[in-house]
Short mmCIF file of C-alpha atoms in Angstrom, two decimals:
data_model
loop_
_atom_site.label_atom_id
_atom_site.label_comp_id
_atom_site.label_asym_id
_atom_site.label_seq_id
_atom_site.Cartn_x
_atom_site.Cartn_y
_atom_site.Cartn_z
CA ASN A 628 10.13 -7.78 -16.04
CA ALA A 629 6.40 -7.79 -15.49
CA GLY A 630 6.77 -7.03 -11.76
CA VAL A 631 3.64 -8.04 -9.85
CA THR A 632 0.66 -9.24 -11.84
CA GLN A 633 -2.84 -10.10 -10.65
CA THR A 634 -5.66 -12.06 -12.21
CA PRO A 635 -8.47 -11.44 -12.74
CA LYS A 636 -8.77 -7.65 -12.99
CA PHE A 637 -12.51 -7.62 -12.32
CA ARG A 638 -14.96 -10.15 -10.93
CA VAL A 639 -18.58 -10.19 -9.85
CA LEU A 640 -19.70 -12.93 -7.48
CA LYS A 641 -22.95 -13.88 -5.87
CA THR A 642 -23.12 -14.34 -2.11
CA GLY A 643 -21.87 -17.77 -1.16
CA GLN A 644 -19.78 -18.36 -4.29
CA SER A 645 -16.08 -19.06 -4.06
CA MET A 646 -13.13 -17.80 -6.06
CA THR A 647 -9.36 -17.57 -6.07
CA LEU A 648 -7.29 -14.50 -6.84
CA LEU A 649 -3.86 -15.15 -8.28
CA CYS A 650 -0.78 -13.02 -7.70
CA ALA A 651 2.51 -13.61 -9.46
CA GLN A 652 5.85 -11.82 -9.15
CA ASP A 653 9.01 -12.24 -11.21
CA MET A 654 11.42 -10.35 -8.93
CA ASN A 655 12.41 -13.37 -6.80
CA HIS A 656 10.99 -11.69 -3.71
CA GLU A 657 10.64 -13.67 -0.50
CA TYR A 658 7.79 -11.67 1.00
CA MET A 659 4.32 -11.39 -0.45
CA TYR A 660 1.18 -9.69 0.86
CA TRP A 661 -2.54 -9.42 0.20
CA TYR A 662 -4.29 -6.12 1.02
CA ARG A 663 -7.78 -4.84 0.60
CA GLN A 664 -8.63 -1.21 -0.11
CA ASP A 665 -12.05 0.16 0.74
CA PRO A 666 -13.40 3.69 0.21
CA GLY A 667 -12.46 6.04 3.03
CA MET A 668 -10.03 3.57 4.57
CA GLY A 669 -6.35 2.89 4.32
CA LEU A 670 -5.03 -0.34 2.87
CA ARG A 671 -5.45 -3.24 5.30
CA LEU A 672 -3.35 -6.39 5.36
CA ILE A 673 -5.28 -9.65 4.94
CA HIS A 674 -2.54 -12.30 4.89
CA TYR A 675 1.13 -12.36 4.14
CA SER A 676 3.90 -14.84 3.41
CA VAL A 677 7.55 -14.74 4.43
CA GLY A 678 8.58 -17.47 2.03
CA GLU A 679 7.50 -20.46 -0.02
CA GLY A 680 5.23 -22.73 1.96
CA THR A 681 4.59 -20.25 4.80
CA THR A 682 1.66 -17.92 5.40
CA ALA A 683 0.44 -15.78 8.29
CA LYS A 684 -2.61 -13.74 9.23
CA GLY A 685 -2.71 -10.00 8.89
CA GLU A 686 -5.12 -7.43 10.29
CA VAL A 687 -8.32 -8.66 8.57
CA PRO A 688 -7.95 -12.39 7.76
CA ASP A 689 -11.50 -13.63 8.45
CA GLY A 690 -13.23 -15.13 5.42
CA TYR A 691 -10.02 -15.53 3.43
CA ASN A 692 -7.44 -18.26 2.96
CA VAL A 693 -4.08 -18.15 1.21
CA SER A 694 -1.46 -20.47 -0.16
CA ARG A 695 2.14 -20.03 -1.31
CA LEU A 696 3.09 -23.30 -2.98
CA LYS A 697 5.61 -21.62 -5.27
CA LYS A 698 7.85 -18.69 -4.40
CA GLN A 699 6.55 -16.59 -7.26
CA ASN A 700 2.83 -17.15 -6.62
CA PHE A 701 0.52 -16.14 -3.80
CA LEU A 702 -3.14 -17.16 -3.97
CA LEU A 703 -6.02 -15.58 -2.09
CA GLY A 704 -9.19 -17.62 -1.71
CA LEU A 705 -12.71 -16.70 -0.73
CA GLU A 706 -14.58 -19.86 0.25
CA SER A 707 -18.03 -18.30 0.65
CA ALA A 708 -18.14 -14.72 -0.57
CA ALA A 709 -20.10 -12.09 1.36
CA PRO A 710 -21.10 -8.55 0.33
CA SER A 711 -18.70 -7.21 2.98
CA GLN A 712 -15.86 -8.61 0.86
CA THR A 713 -16.65 -6.21 -1.97
CA SER A 714 -13.39 -4.35 -2.30
CA VAL A 715 -10.29 -3.78 -4.38
CA TYR A 716 -7.63 -6.37 -3.61
CA PHE A 717 -3.94 -5.63 -4.02
CA CYS A 718 -1.08 -8.03 -3.95
CA ALA A 719 2.42 -6.79 -3.10
CA SER A 720 5.88 -8.25 -2.77
CA SER A 721 9.16 -7.21 -1.20
CA TYR A 722 12.71 -8.53 -1.07
CA SER A 723 12.79 -8.57 2.71
CA SER A 724 10.59 -7.76 5.66
CA GLY A 725 12.37 -4.48 6.17
CA THR A 726 12.66 -4.39 9.93
CA GLY A 727 15.19 -1.66 9.27
CA GLY A 728 12.72 0.16 7.10
CA LYS A 729 14.71 -0.24 3.94
CA ASP A 730 12.46 -2.58 2.02
CA THR A 731 10.11 -1.47 -0.74
CA GLN A 732 6.79 -3.11 -1.43
CA TYR A 733 5.86 -3.46 -5.08
CA PHE A 734 2.15 -3.57 -5.73
CA GLY A 735 0.13 -5.25 -8.44
CA PRO A 736 -2.59 -3.46 -10.43
CA GLY A 737 -5.42 -4.75 -8.23
CA THR A 738 -8.55 -6.88 -8.59
CA ARG A 739 -11.90 -5.18 -8.27
CA LEU A 740 -14.33 -7.64 -6.68
CA THR A 741 -18.05 -7.09 -6.27
CA VAL A 742 -20.16 -9.51 -4.23
CA LEU A 743 -23.90 -9.24 -4.80
CA LYS B 1025 -3.87 1.98 18.34
CA ASN B 1026 -1.43 3.11 15.65
CA GLN B 1027 -2.93 5.78 13.43
CA VAL B 1028 -1.88 7.77 10.40
CA GLU B 1029 -3.82 10.93 9.58
CA GLN B 1030 -3.39 12.76 6.30
CA SER B 1031 -4.47 16.24 5.32
CA PRO B 1032 -6.02 17.62 3.31
CA GLN B 1033 -8.35 14.86 2.10
CA SER B 1034 -8.31 16.40 -1.36
CA LEU B 1035 -6.55 19.23 -3.10
CA ILE B 1036 -6.88 20.97 -6.45
CA ILE B 1037 -3.96 22.97 -7.83
CA LEU B 1038 -3.00 24.59 -11.12
CA GLU B 1039 -0.37 22.98 -13.27
CA GLY B 1040 3.06 24.38 -12.51
CA LYS B 1041 2.25 25.27 -8.90
CA ASN B 1042 3.81 23.70 -5.82
CA CYS B 1043 1.91 21.93 -3.05
CA THR B 1044 2.52 20.27 0.29
CA LEU B 1045 0.70 17.28 1.73
CA GLN B 1046 0.71 16.52 5.45
CA CYS B 1047 0.92 13.32 7.47
CA ASN B 1048 0.63 12.97 11.25
CA TYR B 1049 1.11 9.63 12.96
CA THR B 1050 0.81 8.11 16.40
CA VAL B 1051 2.88 4.99 15.70
CA SER B 1052 5.28 4.43 18.58
CA PRO B 1053 8.00 3.41 18.77
CA PHE B 1054 8.58 4.56 15.23
CA SER B 1055 10.90 3.07 12.62
CA ASN B 1056 10.17 4.31 9.14
CA LEU B 1057 7.81 6.37 7.02
CA ARG B 1058 6.94 5.89 3.38
CA TRP B 1059 5.07 7.88 0.78
CA TYR B 1060 3.28 6.13 -2.06
CA LYS B 1061 1.61 7.50 -5.19
CA GLN B 1062 -1.52 5.72 -6.41
CA ASP B 1063 -2.94 6.58 -9.82
CA THR B 1064 -6.65 5.94 -10.30
CA GLY B 1065 -7.26 2.26 -10.96
CA ARG B 1066 -3.64 1.29 -10.31
CA GLY B 1067 -1.61 -0.08 -7.43
CA PRO B 1068 0.47 2.18 -5.16
CA VAL B 1069 4.01 3.00 -6.23
CA SER B 1070 6.73 3.86 -3.73
CA LEU B 1071 8.05 7.44 -3.82
CA THR B 1072 10.26 7.62 -0.73
CA ILE B 1073 11.20 5.65 2.38
CA MET B 1074 12.72 7.40 5.40
CA THR B 1075 13.98 5.89 8.62
CA PHE B 1076 13.66 7.67 11.96
CA SER B 1077 17.15 9.17 11.58
CA GLU B 1078 16.46 10.84 8.23
CA ASN B 1079 14.97 14.32 7.91
CA THR B 1080 14.47 14.59 4.19
CA LYS B 1081 14.41 12.43 1.09
CA SER B 1082 13.93 13.50 -2.51
CA ASN B 1083 12.74 11.69 -5.61
CA GLY B 1084 12.77 14.06 -8.56
CA ARG B 1085 10.15 16.76 -7.96
CA TYR B 1086 8.97 15.00 -4.79
CA THR B 1087 10.57 15.87 -1.46
CA ALA B 1088 9.53 14.23 1.78
CA THR B 1089 10.43 15.64 5.18
CA LEU B 1090 10.19 13.96 8.55
CA ASP B 1091 10.10 15.32 12.10
CA ALA B 1092 10.16 12.29 14.36
CA ASP B 1093 9.86 14.47 17.47
CA THR B 1094 6.51 15.92 16.46
CA LYS B 1095 5.51 12.78 14.53
CA GLN B 1096 4.86 14.73 11.35
CA SER B 1097 5.85 14.29 7.74
CA SER B 1098 5.16 16.29 4.63
CA LEU B 1099 5.41 15.61 0.92
CA HIS B 1100 6.27 18.62 -1.21
CA ILE B 1101 5.62 18.52 -4.94
CA THR B 1102 7.43 21.10 -7.02
CA ALA B 1103 6.26 22.47 -10.38
CA SER B 1104 3.26 20.16 -10.53
CA GLN B 1105 2.33 18.34 -13.72
CA LEU B 1106 -0.95 16.88 -14.90
CA SER B 1107 0.53 13.42 -14.31
CA ASP B 1108 0.85 14.22 -10.60
CA SER B 1109 -2.93 13.83 -10.30
CA ALA B 1110 -3.24 10.84 -7.99
CA SER B 1111 -3.76 9.80 -4.38
CA TYR B 1112 -0.73 10.10 -2.13
CA ILE B 1113 -0.57 7.67 0.75
CA CYS B 1114 1.52 8.01 3.90
CA VAL B 1115 2.59 4.71 5.50
CA VAL B 1116 4.31 4.23 8.84
CA GLY B 1117 6.23 1.25 10.18
CA PRO B 1118 6.76 0.55 13.88
CA TRP B 1119 10.15 -0.09 15.41
CA GLY B 1120 11.31 -3.69 15.44
CA ALA B 1121 8.48 -4.87 13.24
CA GLY B 1122 8.44 -6.15 9.71
CA SER B 1123 6.77 -4.66 6.70
CA TYR B 1124 3.71 -6.75 7.51
CA GLN B 1125 2.88 -4.35 10.33
CA LEU B 1126 2.60 -1.11 8.39
CA THR B 1127 -0.16 1.40 9.07
CA PHE B 1128 -1.58 3.10 5.97
CA GLY B 1129 -3.16 6.53 5.85
CA LYS B 1130 -6.34 7.13 3.87
CA GLY B 1131 -4.52 9.25 1.34
CA THR B 1132 -4.75 12.75 -0.09
CA LYS B 1133 -6.34 13.01 -3.51
CA LEU B 1134 -4.49 15.56 -5.63
CA SER B 1135 -5.94 16.97 -8.82
CA VAL B 1136 -3.71 19.07 -11.06
CA ILE B 1137 -5.66 21.13 -13.59
CA PRO B 1138 -4.42 23.01 -16.66
#
């Protein structure tokens, strides 16, 4: 079991360039999430998915798009990168949404993105 | 606005010593509280999850306590090891909401030195 994997691990972009971050999980989880982590701030949710073919906006969705064509994959796209998107991006997955508080989110190793 | 405040921001302790990290939250109504450990350059890993009805939860040398009345939680680490050096993140979930509505604290950075 690889758990949650992310590619690439590092990337440097120029302002205006586009890229896609790939997240894959092999735990058959329904729920997947994209977070960003910035210095001095807690993790913030960008987008999430409650199942194959469905996505929804999180707290900070502007400038990002996502797709969940397959249950095991969740893609995060930046159409026109900006320096404000310099961050560490984490993907996570969980078996359920945990409205009862019993779910666990499993995180990937992160992608460190720098936008110049 | 829901907030999670953690203290101290950073902490240095000697190997073998105990320590306690604090978390105060304003999330209301409250459902659950989680503690995560994040090693440098890695993703967070879940340590404990407590619902509003639980007062304490242990995971090896890690013990989390929760006082839902005062909206406070603590994470106690016993007999610290060098591998405990990491950031510890407190996360709170509101009542009736899914895990896509969690509020994350900024974390406490713990350094364990020989």
